[in-house]
GROMACS .gro file of C-alpha atoms in nm:
model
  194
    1UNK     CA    1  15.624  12.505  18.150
    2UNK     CA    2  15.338  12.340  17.968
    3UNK     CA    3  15.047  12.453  17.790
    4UNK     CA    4  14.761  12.327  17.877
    5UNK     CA    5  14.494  12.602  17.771
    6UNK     CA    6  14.332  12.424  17.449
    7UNK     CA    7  14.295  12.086  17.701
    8UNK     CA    8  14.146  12.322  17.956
    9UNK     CA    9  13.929  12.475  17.727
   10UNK     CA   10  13.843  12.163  17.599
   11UNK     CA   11  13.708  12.020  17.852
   12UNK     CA   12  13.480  12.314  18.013
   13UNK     CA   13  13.349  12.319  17.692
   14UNK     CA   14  13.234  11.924  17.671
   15UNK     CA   15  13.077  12.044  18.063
   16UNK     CA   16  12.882  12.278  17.958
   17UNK     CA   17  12.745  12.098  17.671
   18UNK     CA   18  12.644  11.833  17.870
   19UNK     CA   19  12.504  12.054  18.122
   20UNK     CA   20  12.252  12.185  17.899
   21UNK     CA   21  12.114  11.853  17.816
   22UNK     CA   22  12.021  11.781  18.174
   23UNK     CA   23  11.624  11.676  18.240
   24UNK     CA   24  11.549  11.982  18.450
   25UNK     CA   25  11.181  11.827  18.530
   26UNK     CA   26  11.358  11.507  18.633
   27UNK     CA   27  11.607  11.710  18.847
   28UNK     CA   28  11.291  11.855  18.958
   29UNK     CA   29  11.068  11.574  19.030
   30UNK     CA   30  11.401  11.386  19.264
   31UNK     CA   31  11.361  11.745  19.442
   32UNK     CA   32  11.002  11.653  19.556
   33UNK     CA   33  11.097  11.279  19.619
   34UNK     CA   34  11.345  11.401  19.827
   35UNK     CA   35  11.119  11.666  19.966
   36UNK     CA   36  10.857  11.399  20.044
   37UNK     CA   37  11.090  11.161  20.250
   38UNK     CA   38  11.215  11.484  20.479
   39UNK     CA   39  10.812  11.564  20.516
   40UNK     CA   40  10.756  11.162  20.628
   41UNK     CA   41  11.065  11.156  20.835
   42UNK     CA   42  11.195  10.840  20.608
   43UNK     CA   43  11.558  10.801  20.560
   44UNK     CA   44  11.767  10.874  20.216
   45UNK     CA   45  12.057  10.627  20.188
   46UNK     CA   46  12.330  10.701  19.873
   47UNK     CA   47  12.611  10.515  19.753
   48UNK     CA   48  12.880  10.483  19.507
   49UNK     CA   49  13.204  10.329  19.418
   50UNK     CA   50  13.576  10.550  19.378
   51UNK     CA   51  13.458  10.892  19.257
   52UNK     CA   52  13.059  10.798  19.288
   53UNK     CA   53  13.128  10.717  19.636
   54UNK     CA   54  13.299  11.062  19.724
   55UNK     CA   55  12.949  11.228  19.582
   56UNK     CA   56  12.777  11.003  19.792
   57UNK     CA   57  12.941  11.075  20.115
   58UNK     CA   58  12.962  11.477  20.018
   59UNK     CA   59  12.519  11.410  20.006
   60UNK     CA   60  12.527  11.319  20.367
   61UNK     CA   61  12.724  11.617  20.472
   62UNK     CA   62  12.496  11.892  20.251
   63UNK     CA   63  12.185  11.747  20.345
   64UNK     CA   64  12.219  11.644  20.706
   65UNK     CA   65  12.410  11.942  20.774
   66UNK     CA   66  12.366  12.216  20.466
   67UNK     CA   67  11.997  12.208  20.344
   68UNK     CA   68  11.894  12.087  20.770
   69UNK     CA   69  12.083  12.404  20.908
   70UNK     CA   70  11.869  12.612  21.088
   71UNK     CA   71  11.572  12.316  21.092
   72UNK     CA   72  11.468  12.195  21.421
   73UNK     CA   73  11.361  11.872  21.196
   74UNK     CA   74  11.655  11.731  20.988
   75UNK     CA   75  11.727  11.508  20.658
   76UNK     CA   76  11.808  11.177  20.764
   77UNK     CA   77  12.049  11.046  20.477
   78UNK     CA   78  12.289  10.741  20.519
   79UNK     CA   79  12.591  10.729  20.250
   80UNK     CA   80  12.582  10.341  20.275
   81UNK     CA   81  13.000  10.321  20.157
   82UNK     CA   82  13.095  10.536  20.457
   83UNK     CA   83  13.094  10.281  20.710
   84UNK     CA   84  13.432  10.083  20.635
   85UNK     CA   85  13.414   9.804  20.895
   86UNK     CA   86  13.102   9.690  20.751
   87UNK     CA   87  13.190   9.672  20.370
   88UNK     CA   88  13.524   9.493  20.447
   89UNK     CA   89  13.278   9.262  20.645
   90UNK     CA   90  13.023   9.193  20.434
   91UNK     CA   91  13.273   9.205  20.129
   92UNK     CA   92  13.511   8.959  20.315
   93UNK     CA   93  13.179   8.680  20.412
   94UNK     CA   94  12.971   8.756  20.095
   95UNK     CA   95  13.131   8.891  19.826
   96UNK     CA   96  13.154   9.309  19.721
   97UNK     CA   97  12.853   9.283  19.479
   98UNK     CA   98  12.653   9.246  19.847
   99UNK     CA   99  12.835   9.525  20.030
  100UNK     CA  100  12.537   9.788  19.942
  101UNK     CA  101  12.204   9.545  19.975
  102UNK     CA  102  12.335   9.370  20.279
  103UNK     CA  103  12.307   9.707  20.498
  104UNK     CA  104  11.994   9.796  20.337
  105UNK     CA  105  11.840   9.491  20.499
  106UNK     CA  106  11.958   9.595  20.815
  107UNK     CA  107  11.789   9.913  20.773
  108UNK     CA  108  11.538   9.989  20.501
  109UNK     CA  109  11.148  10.080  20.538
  110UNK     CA  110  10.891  10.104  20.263
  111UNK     CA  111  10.884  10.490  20.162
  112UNK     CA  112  11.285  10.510  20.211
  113UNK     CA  113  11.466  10.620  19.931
  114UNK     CA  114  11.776  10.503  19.770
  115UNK     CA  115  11.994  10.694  19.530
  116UNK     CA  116  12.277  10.504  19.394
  117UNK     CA  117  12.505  10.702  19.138
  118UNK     CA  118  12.727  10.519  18.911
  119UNK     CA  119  12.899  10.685  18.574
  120UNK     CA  120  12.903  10.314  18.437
  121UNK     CA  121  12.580  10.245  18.524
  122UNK     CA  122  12.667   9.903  18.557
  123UNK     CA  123  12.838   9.823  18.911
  124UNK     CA  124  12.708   9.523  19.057
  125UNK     CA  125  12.671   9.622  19.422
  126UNK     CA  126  12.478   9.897  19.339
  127UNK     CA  127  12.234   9.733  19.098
  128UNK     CA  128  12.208   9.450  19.390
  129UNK     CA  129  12.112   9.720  19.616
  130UNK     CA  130  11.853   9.871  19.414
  131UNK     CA  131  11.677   9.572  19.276
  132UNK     CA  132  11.622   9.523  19.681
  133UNK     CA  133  11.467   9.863  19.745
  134UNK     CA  134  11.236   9.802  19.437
  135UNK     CA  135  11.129   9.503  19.563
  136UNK     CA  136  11.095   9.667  19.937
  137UNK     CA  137  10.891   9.962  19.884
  138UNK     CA  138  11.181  10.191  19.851
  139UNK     CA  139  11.185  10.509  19.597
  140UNK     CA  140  11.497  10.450  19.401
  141UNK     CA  141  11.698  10.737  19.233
  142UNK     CA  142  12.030  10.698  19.022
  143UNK     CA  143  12.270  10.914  18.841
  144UNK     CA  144  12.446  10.762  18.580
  145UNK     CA  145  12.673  10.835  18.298
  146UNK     CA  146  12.802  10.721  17.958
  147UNK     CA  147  12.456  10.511  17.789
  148UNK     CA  148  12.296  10.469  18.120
  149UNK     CA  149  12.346  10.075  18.178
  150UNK     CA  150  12.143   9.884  18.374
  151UNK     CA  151  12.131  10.157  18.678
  152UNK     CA  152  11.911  10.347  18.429
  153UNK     CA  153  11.671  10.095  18.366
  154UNK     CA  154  11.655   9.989  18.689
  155UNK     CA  155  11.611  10.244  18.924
  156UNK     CA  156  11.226  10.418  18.939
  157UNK     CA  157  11.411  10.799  18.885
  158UNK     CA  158  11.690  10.844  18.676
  159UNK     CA  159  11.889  11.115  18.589
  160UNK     CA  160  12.113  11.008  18.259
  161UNK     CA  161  12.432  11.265  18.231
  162UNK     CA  162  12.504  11.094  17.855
  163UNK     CA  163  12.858  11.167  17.818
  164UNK     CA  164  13.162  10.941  17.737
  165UNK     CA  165  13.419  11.085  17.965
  166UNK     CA  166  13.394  10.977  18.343
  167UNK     CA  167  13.556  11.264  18.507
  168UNK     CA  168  13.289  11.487  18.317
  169UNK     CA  169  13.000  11.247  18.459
  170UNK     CA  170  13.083  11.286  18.785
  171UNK     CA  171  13.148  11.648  18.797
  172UNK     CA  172  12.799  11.673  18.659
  173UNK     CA  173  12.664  11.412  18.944
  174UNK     CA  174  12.856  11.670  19.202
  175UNK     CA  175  12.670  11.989  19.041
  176UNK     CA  176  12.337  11.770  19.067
  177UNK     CA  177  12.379  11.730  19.435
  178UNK     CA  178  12.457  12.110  19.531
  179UNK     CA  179  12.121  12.157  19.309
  180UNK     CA  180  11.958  11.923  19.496
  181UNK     CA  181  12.078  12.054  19.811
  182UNK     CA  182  12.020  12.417  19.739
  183UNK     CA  183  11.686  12.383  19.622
  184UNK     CA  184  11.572  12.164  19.900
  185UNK     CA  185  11.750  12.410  20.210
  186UNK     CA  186  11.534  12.723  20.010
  187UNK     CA  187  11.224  12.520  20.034
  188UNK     CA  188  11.285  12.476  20.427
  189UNK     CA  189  11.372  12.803  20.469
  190UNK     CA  190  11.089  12.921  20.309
  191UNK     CA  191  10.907  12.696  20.493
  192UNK     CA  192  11.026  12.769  20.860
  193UNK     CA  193  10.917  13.166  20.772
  194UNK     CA  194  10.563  13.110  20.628
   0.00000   0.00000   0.00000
């Protein structure tokens, strides 16, 4: 049997550290973005690559189901890596660094937002992506990890988990969402009973 306990402890300790140094007002201000594109009826489209593409998908499902449930009017978010036929297309004819832009300009309006998350900060497809919805009157959000990379300086919102261990990143990036999530299905809720 192995021993694991110091590892274990270890590591939860490293989370909660970096926990702690999260921009609440940040948190809170992608809360009211996010807020603001349910009020307008504009779409939310996410991605991500491996891990950051898991958190992506897991959005769609606790917005468009979790914080909607109960709301006759529902988020409309789009995890822009779920559809697999298109990113082997456009991946295949263009190139992968095009597999995230290309569908955005199939769909995106101006007041859309876009929230790429990337530990690295630095994947191509989703800095593509996002220089697009700058340039297209898109609100663009990104989590991010280790120094920030170019997602950081790129995107209009960012939310900088500044940690050298990718596993840590993107549990943080998961415990981000279910914020997001909780604090925007309160807010309807609170709404639907004023």
């Amino acid at each position: 049997m192995i021993d694991c306990t110091a590892h274990i402890k270890k590591y939860l300790k490293l989370l909660e550290s970096k926990i702690s140094t999260l921009d609440i007002q940040q948190i809170n201000k992608i809360i009211n973005i996010l807020k603001t594109a349910y009020d307008s009826e504009h779409a939310i489209f996410t991605m991500g690559n491996g891990g950051s593409g898991t958190t992506a998908s897991h959005l769609v499902c606790d917005f468009n189901r979790g914080a909607s449930a109960g709301s006759v009017k529902k988020f409309k978010v789009i995890s822009l890596n779920d559809n697999v036929a298109s990113l082997s297309a456009i991946a295949n004819d263009i190139g992968y660094d095009a597999v995230f832009e290309e569908q955005l300009k199939n769909f995106l309006r101006p007041g859309d937002v876009v929230l790429g998350i990337s530990v690295s900060g630095n994947s191509k497809n989703i800095i593509r992506a996002i220089e697009y919805a700058n340039k297209h009157g898109a609100t663009t959000i990104g989590l991010c990890g280790f120094d920030g990379g170019t997602l950081k300086k790129t995107v209009q919102y960012p939310v900088h988990v500044k940690v050298d261990d990718m596993k840590v990143a993107e549990d943080i990036h998961s415990i981000i969402s279910h914020i997001l999530m909780k604090m925007l299905g309160a807010a309807l809720i609170k709404e639907k009973y004023k």
